[in-house]
Short mmCIF file of C-alpha atoms in Angstrom, two decimals:
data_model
loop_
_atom_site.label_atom_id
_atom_site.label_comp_id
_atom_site.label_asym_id
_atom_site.label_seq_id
_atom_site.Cartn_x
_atom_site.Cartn_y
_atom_site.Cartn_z
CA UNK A 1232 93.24 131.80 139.74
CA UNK A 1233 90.74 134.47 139.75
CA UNK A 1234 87.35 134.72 139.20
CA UNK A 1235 87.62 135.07 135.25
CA UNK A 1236 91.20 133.60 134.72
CA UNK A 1237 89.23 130.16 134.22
CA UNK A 1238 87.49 131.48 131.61
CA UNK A 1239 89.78 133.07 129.68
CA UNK A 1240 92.39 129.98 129.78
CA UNK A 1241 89.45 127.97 128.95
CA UNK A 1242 89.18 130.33 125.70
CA UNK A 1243 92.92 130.31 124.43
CA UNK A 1244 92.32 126.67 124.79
CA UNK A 1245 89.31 125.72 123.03
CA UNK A 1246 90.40 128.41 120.03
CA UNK A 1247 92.22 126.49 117.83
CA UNK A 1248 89.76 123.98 117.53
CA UNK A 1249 86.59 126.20 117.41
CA UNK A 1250 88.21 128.69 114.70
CA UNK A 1251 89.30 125.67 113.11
CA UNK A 1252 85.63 124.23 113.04
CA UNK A 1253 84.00 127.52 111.88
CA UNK A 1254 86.73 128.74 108.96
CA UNK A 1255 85.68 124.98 107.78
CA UNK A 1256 82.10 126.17 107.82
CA UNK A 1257 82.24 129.41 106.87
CA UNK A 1258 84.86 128.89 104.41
CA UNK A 1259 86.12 132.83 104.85
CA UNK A 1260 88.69 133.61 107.55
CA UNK A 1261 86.92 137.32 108.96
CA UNK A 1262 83.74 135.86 109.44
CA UNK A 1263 85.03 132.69 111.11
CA UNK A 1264 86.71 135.02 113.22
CA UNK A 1265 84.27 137.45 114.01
CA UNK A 1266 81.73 134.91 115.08
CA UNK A 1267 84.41 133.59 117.52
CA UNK A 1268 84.99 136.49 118.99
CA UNK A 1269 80.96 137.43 119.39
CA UNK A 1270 81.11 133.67 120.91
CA UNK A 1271 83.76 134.17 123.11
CA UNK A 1272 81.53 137.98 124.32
CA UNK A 1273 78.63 135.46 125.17
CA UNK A 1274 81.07 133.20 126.84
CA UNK A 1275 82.00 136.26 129.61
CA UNK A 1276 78.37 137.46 129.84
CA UNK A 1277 77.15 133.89 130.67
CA UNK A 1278 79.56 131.73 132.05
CA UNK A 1279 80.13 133.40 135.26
CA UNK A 1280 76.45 132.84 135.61
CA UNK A 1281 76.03 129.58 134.37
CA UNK A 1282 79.02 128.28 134.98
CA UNK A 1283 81.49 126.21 132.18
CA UNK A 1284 79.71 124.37 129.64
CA UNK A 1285 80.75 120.24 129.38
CA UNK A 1286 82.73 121.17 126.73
CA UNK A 1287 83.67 124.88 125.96
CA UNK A 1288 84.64 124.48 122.59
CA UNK A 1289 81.61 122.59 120.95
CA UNK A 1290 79.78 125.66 123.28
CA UNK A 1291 81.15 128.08 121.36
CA UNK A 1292 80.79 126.40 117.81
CA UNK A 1293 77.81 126.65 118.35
CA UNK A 1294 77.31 129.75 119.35
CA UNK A 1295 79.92 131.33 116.89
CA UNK A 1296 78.58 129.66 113.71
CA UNK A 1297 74.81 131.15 115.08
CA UNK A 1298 76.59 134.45 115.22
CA UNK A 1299 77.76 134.19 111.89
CA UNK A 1300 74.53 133.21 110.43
CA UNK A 1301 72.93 135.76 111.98
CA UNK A 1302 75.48 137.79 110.38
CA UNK A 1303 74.63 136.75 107.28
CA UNK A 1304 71.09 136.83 107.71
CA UNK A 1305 70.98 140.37 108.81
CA UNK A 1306 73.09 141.31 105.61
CA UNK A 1307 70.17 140.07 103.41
CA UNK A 1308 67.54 141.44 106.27
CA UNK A 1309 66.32 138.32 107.16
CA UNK A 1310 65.58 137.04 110.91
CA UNK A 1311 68.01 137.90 113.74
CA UNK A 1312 69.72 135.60 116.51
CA UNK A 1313 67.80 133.55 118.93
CA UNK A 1314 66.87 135.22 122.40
CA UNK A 1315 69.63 134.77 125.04
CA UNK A 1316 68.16 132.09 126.80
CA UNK A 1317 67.98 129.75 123.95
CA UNK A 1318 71.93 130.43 123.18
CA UNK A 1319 72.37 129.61 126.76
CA UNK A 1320 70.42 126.95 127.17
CA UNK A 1321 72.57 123.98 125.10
CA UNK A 1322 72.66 121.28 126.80
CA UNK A 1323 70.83 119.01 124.21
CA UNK A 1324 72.59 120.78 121.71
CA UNK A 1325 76.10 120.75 122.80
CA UNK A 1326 76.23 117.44 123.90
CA UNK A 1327 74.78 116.33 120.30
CA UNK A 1328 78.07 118.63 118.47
CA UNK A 1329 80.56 117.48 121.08
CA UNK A 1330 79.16 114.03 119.86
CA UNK A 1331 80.08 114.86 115.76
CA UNK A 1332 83.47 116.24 117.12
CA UNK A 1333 85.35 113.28 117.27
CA UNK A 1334 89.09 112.66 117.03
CA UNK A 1335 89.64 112.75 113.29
CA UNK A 1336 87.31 115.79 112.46
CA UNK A 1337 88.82 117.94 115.58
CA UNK A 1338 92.56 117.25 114.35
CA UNK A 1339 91.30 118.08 110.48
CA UNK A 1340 89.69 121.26 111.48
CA UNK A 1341 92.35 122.41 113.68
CA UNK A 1342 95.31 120.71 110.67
CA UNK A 1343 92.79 122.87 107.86
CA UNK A 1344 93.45 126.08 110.22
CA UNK A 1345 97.18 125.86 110.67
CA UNK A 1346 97.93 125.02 107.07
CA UNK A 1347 96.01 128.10 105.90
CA UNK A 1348 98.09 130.56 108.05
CA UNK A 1349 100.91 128.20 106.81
CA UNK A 1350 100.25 128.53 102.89
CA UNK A 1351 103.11 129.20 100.64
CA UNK A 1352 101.96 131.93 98.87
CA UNK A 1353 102.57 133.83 101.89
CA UNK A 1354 105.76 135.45 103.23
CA UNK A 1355 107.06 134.14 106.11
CA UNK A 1356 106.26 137.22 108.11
CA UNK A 1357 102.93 137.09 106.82
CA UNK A 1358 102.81 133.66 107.88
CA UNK A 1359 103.86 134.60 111.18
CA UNK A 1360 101.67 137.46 111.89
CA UNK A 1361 98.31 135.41 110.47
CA UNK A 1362 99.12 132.39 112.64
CA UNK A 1363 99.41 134.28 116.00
CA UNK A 1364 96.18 136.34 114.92
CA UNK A 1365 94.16 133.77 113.72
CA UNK A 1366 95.26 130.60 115.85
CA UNK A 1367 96.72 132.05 118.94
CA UNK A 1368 94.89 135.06 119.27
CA UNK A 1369 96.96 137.95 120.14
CA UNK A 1370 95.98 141.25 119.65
CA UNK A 1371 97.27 143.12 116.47
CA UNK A 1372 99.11 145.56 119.22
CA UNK A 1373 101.00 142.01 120.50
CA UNK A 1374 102.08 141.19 117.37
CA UNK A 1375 103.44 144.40 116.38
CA UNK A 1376 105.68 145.08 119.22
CA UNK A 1377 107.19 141.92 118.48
CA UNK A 1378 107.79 142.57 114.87
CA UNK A 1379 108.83 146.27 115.83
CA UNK A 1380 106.18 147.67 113.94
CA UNK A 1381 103.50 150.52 113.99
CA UNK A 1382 100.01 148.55 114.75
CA UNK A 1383 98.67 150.23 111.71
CA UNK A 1384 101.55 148.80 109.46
CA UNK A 1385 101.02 145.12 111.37
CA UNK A 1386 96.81 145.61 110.42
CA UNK A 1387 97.73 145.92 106.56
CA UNK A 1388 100.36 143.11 106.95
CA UNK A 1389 97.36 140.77 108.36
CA UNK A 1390 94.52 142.32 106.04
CA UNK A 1391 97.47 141.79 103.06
CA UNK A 1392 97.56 137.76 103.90
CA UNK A 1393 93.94 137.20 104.83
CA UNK A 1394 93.52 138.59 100.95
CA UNK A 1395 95.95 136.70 99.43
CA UNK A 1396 94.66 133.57 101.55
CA UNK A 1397 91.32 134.26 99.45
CA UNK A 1398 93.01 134.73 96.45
CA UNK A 1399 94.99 131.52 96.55
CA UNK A 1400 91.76 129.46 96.63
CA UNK A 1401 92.85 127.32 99.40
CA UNK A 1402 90.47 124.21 99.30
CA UNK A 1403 88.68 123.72 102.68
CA UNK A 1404 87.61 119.53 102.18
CA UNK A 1405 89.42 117.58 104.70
CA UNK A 1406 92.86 116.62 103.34
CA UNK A 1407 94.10 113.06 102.56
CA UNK A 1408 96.61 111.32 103.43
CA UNK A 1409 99.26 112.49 101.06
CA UNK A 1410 98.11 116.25 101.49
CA UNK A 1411 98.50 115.67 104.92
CA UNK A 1412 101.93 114.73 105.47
CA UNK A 1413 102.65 118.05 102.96
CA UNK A 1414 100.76 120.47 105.15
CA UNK A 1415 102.22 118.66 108.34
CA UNK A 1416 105.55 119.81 107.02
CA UNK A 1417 104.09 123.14 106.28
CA UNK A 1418 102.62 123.45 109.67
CA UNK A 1419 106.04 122.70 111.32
CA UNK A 1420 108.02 125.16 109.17
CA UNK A 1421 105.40 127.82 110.29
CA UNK A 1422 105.90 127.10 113.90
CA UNK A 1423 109.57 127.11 113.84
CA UNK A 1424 109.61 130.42 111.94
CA UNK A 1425 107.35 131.73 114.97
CA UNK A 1426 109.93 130.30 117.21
CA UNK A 1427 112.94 132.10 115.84
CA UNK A 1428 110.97 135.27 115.48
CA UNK A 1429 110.90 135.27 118.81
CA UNK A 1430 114.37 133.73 119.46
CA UNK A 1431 116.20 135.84 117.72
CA UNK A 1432 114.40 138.97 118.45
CA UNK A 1433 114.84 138.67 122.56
CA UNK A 1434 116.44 140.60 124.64
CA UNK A 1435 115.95 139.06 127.83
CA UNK A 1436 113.98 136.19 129.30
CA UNK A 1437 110.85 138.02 129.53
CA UNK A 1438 108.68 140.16 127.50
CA UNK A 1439 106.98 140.22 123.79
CA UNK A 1440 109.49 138.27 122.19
CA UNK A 1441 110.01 135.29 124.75
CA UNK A 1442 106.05 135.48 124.58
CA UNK A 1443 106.14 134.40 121.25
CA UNK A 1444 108.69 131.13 121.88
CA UNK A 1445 106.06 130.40 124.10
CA UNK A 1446 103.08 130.63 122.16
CA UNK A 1447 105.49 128.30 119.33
CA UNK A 1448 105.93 125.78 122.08
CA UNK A 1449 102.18 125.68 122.86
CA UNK A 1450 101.80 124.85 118.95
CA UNK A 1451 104.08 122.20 118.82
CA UNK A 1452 102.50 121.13 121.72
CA UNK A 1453 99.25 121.05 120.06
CA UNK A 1454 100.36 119.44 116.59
CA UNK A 1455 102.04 116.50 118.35
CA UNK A 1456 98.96 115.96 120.22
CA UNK A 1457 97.37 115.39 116.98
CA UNK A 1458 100.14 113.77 115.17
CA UNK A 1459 101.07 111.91 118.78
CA UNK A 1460 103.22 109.13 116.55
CA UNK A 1461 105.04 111.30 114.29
CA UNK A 1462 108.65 111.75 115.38
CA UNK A 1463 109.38 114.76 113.45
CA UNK A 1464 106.61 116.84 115.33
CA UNK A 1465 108.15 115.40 118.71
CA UNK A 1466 111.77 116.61 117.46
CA UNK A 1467 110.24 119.93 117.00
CA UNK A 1468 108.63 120.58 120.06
CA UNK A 1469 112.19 119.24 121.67
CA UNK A 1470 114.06 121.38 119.94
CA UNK A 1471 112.07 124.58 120.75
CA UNK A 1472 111.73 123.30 124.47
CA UNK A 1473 115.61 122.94 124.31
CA UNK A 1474 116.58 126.47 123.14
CA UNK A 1475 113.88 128.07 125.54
CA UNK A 1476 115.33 126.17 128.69
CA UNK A 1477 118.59 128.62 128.26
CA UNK A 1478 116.30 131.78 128.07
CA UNK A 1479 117.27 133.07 131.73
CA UNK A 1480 121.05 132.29 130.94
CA UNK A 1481 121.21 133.61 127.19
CA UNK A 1482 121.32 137.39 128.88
CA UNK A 1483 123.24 139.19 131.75
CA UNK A 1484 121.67 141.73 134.17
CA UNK A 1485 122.44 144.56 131.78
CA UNK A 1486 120.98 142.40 128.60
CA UNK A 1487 124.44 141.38 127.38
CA UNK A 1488 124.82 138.12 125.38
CA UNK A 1489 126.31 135.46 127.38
CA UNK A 1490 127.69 132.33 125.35
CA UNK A 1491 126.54 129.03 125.28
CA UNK A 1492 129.92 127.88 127.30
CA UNK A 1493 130.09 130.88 129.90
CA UNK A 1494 126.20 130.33 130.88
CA UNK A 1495 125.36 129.68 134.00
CA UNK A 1496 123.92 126.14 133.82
CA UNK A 1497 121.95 126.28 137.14
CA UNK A 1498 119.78 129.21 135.01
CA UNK A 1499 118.46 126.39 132.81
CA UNK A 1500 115.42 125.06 132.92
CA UNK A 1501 115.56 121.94 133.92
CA UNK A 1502 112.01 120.68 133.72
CA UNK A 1503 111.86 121.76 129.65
CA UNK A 1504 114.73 120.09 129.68
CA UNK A 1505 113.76 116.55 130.80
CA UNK A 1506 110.51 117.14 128.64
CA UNK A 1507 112.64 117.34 125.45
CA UNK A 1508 115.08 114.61 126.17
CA UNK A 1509 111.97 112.54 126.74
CA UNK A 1510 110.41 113.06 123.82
CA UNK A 1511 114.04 112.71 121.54
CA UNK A 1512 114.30 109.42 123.01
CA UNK A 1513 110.63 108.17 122.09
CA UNK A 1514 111.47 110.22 118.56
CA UNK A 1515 114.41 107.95 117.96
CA UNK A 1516 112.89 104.61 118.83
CA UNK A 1517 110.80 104.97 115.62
CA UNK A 1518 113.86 105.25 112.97
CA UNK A 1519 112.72 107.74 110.96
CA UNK A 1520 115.67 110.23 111.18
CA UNK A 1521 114.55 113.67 109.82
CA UNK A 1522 115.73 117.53 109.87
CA UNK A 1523 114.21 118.64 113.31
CA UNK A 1524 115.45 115.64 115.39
CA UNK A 1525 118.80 115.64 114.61
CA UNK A 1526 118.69 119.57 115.68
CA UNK A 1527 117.13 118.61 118.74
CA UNK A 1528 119.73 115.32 119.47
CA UNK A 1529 122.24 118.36 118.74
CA UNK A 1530 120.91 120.54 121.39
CA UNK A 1531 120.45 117.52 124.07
CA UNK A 1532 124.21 117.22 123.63
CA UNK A 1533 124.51 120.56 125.04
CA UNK A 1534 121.89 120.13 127.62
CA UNK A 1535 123.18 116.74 129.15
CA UNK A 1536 126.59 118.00 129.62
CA UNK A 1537 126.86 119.58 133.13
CA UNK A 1538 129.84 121.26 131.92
CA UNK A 1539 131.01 122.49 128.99
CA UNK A 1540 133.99 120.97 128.76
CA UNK A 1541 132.22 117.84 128.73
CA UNK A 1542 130.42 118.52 125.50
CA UNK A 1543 130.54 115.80 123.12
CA UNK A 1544 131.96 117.62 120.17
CA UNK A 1545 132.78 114.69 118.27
CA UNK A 1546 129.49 113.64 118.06
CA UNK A 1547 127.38 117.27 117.64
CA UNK A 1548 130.19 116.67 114.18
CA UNK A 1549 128.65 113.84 112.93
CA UNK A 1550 125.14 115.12 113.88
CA UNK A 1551 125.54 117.78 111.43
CA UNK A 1552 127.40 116.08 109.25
CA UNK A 1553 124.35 113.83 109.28
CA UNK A 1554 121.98 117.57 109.00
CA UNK A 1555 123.85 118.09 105.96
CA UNK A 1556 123.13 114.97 104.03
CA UNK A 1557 119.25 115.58 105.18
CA UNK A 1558 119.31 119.04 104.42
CA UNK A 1559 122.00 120.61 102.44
CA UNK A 1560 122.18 124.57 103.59
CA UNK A 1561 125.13 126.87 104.23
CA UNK A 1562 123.82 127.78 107.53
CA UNK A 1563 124.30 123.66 108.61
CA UNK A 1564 127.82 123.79 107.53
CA UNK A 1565 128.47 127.50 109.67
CA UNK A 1566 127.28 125.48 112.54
CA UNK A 1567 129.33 122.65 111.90
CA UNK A 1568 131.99 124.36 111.67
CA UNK A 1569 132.04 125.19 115.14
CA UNK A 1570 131.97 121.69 116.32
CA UNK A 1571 135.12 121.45 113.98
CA UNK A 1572 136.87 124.53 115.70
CA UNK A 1573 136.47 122.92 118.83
CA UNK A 1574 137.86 119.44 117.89
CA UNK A 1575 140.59 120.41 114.88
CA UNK A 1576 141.23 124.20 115.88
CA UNK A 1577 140.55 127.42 113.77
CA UNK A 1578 142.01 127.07 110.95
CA UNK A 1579 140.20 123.66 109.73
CA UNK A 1580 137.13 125.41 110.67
CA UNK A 1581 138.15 128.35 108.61
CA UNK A 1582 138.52 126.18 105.44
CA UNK A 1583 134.72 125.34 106.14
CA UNK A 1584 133.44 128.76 106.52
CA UNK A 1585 135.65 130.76 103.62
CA UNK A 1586 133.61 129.05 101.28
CA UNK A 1587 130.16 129.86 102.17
CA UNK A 1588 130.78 133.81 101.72
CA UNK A 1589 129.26 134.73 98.70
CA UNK A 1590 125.90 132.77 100.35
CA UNK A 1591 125.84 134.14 103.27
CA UNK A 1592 127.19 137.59 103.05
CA UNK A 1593 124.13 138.83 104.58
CA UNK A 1594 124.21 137.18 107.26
CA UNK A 1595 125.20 138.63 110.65
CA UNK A 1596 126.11 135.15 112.60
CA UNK A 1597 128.93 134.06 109.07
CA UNK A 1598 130.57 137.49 110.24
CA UNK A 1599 130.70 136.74 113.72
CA UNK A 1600 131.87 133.41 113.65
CA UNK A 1601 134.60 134.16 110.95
CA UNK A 1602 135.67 137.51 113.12
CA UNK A 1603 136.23 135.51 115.30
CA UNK A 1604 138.18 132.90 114.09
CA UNK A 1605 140.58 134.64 112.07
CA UNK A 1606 141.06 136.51 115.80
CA UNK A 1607 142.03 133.44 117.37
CA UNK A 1608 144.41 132.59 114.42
CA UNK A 1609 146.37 136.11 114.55
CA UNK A 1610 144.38 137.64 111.48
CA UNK A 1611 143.52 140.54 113.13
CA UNK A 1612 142.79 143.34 110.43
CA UNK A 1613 140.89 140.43 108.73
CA UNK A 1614 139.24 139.96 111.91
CA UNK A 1615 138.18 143.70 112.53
CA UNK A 1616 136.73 144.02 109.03
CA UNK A 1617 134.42 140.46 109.62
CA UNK A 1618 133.18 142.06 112.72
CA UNK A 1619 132.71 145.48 111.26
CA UNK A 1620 130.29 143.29 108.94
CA UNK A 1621 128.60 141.90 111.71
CA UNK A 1622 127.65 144.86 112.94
CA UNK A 1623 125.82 146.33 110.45
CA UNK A 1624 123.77 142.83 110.00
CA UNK A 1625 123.17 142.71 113.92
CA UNK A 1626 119.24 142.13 114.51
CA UNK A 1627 119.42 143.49 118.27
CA UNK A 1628 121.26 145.65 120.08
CA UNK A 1629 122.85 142.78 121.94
CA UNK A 1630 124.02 141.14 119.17
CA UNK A 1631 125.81 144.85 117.89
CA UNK A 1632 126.72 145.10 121.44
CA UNK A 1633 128.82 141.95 121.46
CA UNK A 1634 130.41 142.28 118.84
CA UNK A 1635 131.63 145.71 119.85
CA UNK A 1636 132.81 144.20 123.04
CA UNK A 1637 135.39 141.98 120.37
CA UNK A 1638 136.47 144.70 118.50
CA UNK A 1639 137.47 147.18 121.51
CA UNK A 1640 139.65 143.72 122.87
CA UNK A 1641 140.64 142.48 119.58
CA UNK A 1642 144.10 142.84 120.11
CA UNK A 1643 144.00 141.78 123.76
CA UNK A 1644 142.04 138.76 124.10
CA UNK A 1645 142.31 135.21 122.26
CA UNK A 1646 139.31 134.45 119.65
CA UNK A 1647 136.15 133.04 120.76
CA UNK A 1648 134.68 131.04 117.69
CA UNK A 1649 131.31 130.38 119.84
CA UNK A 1650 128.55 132.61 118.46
CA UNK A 1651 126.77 130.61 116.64
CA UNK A 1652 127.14 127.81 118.65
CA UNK A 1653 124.85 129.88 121.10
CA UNK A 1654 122.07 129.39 118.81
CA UNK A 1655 122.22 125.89 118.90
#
């Protein structure tokens, strides 16, 4: 690690808690911000000196909410910030505010900050954007090459949802429990969406995009260290740990998808993958069944077989049979219906799909799946016009790339009705 790595890990760590701490005091999301970041300047003029403070995030509370008084002060030309010295010297001062920061009141700060980013009024790209500016601190140019987007055109999508946050009137006490358990759900939702921004936008195991199904992992992390009994927040993080073990296999040297079955299994990673077992068993232990654990016992399916013909299909059936009945969406039932195509054939998987056209006719994976299906049962203009469909809904170039690859051997190769299992 060099000289200053400590510092700024110490940093990305202690910012959801100190933002957290200082939107709760300042009640406004710029100026919490802006004294962080003046707290986090201090933090790289005086640390290397000084070395780390007992606990850098009270440290820079401190110092932040200062900053922002100051702020404040100066706008009504009033007195300015304290000499140097005095910032630096807190040793009475921190230990007193790392005192007041006790379990509850850090998880409630850092809970008030991730259900802001996570408010409904906002789009979900709105949502997305705020949370990895606010919480996770990228830089505006980060989060625009992710998105694809102009950094001007990602600074008006931010300043857009900061003003709508303050228009909403988002109450700031600390929430009870009922509110709780809503924004907890919230929260999740938010991180997930983050997730498959990243997900579905990558193009290879490295780069912006797998940068942000990291960052989504570290937040799942962080909420099940707050919520450490709550087995839907431990299905989440297993489910995103789950789908991010297969990053290295998902793409081939020339950035070509490569299907769930034909990946090479040694590419996985194996220590995600014990992490999210682990936590799917402690999940199920506590009988509440919910949405993002029977994804994730789904995806451990996939992950404990060393081969694919040793998949369980039978069972990744009733697991979405079981999604469905917990929550009803058209996208469940296009997954299912692989399971079904793999157990009963194409046809009885067709007779699941047809249906869900006129919901999902903008969506690339219905096209892919049914392309290819109706290829494996003969249908072939059918086929060709599914995957025509496909490609004008393709998100990436891989995913237009693949499907290109089944139209030029439509007539030559048997159906492969796997795509969307690859997303499992």
């Amino acid at each position: 690690m060099t000289d200053t790595a400590w510092i700024d890990l110490a940093l990305v760590s202690a910012r959801p808690q100190a933002m957290g701490a200082l939107l709760r005091y300042f009640r406004n999301l710029d100026l919490a911000e802006e004294a962080f970041q003046e707290a986090c300047l201090r933090a790289l003029k005086t640390w290397p000196k000084s070395g780390p403070p007992r606990d850098p995030a009270a440290w820079l509370i401190f110092v932040g909410r200062n900053s922002g008084i100051d702020k404040v002060r100066r706008q009504a030309r009033e007195t300015a910030l304290p000499p140097e010295e005095i910032l630096s010297d807190l040793e009475d001062r921190e230990s007193e505010l790392a005192d007041r920061l006790d379990g509850s009141h850090y998880r409630d700060d850092i809970l008030r900050l991730l259900f802001v980013c996570s408010n409904p009024t906002l789009p979900a790209t709105q949502q997305i954007a705020l949370a990895l500016r606010i919480v996770s601190g990228l830089s505006v140019r980060q989060i625009a090459r992710a998105f694809l987007v102009s950094e001007a055109a990602m600074e008006q999508r931010i300043t857009r949802a900061k003003a709508r946050v303050a228009a909403a009137g988002i109450p700031f006490e600390t929430p009870d429990a009922a509110d709780r358990a809503e924004r907890l759900a919230a929260v999740a939702t938010m991180i997930y969406l983050v997730f498959n921004e990243g997900y579905s936008a990558m193009n290879g195991p490295e780069g912006v995009s797998a940068d942000l199904c990291d960052e989504a992992i570290r937040l799942s992390r962080l909420l099940l260290r707050l919520f450490p009994a709550e087995p839907e927040i431990m299905g989440l993080a297993a489910l995103l740990l789950l789908q991010h073990s297969r990053a290295r296999a998902r793409f081939d040297a020339h950035g070509a998808i490569v299907l769930l079955e034909d990946q090479d299994r040694r590419l996985w990673n194996k220590g995600m993958i014990t992490e999210a077992l682990a936590m799917i068993d402690k999940a199920m232990r506590h009988r509440r069944p919910g949405p993002y654990q029977v994804q994730a016992a789904i995806a451990a399916l996939h992950a404990r077989a060393e081969r694919p013909e040793l998949t369980d299909w039978e069972e990744i059936d009733l697991l979405y049979q079981a999604l469905e009945r917990l929550q009803p969406s058209p996208v469940v039932t296009l997954n299912r219906a692989v399971a079904v195509s793999k157990r009963e054939g194409p046809e009885a998987a067709l007779a699941l799909v047809e249906p869900l056209g006129e919901r999902l006719s903008g969506y690339f994976y219905y096209h892919g799946l049914r392309g290819a299906l109706l290829k494996q049962t003969g249908r072939v203009g059918e086929a060709r016009i599914a995957f025509d469909r496909a490609i004008a809904l393709a998100t990436n170039a891989a995913e237009a790339a693949y499907i290109r690859m089944q139209l030029d051997h439509l007539a030559a190769e048997p159906g492969r009705p796997d795509l969307v299992a690859e997303k499992q």
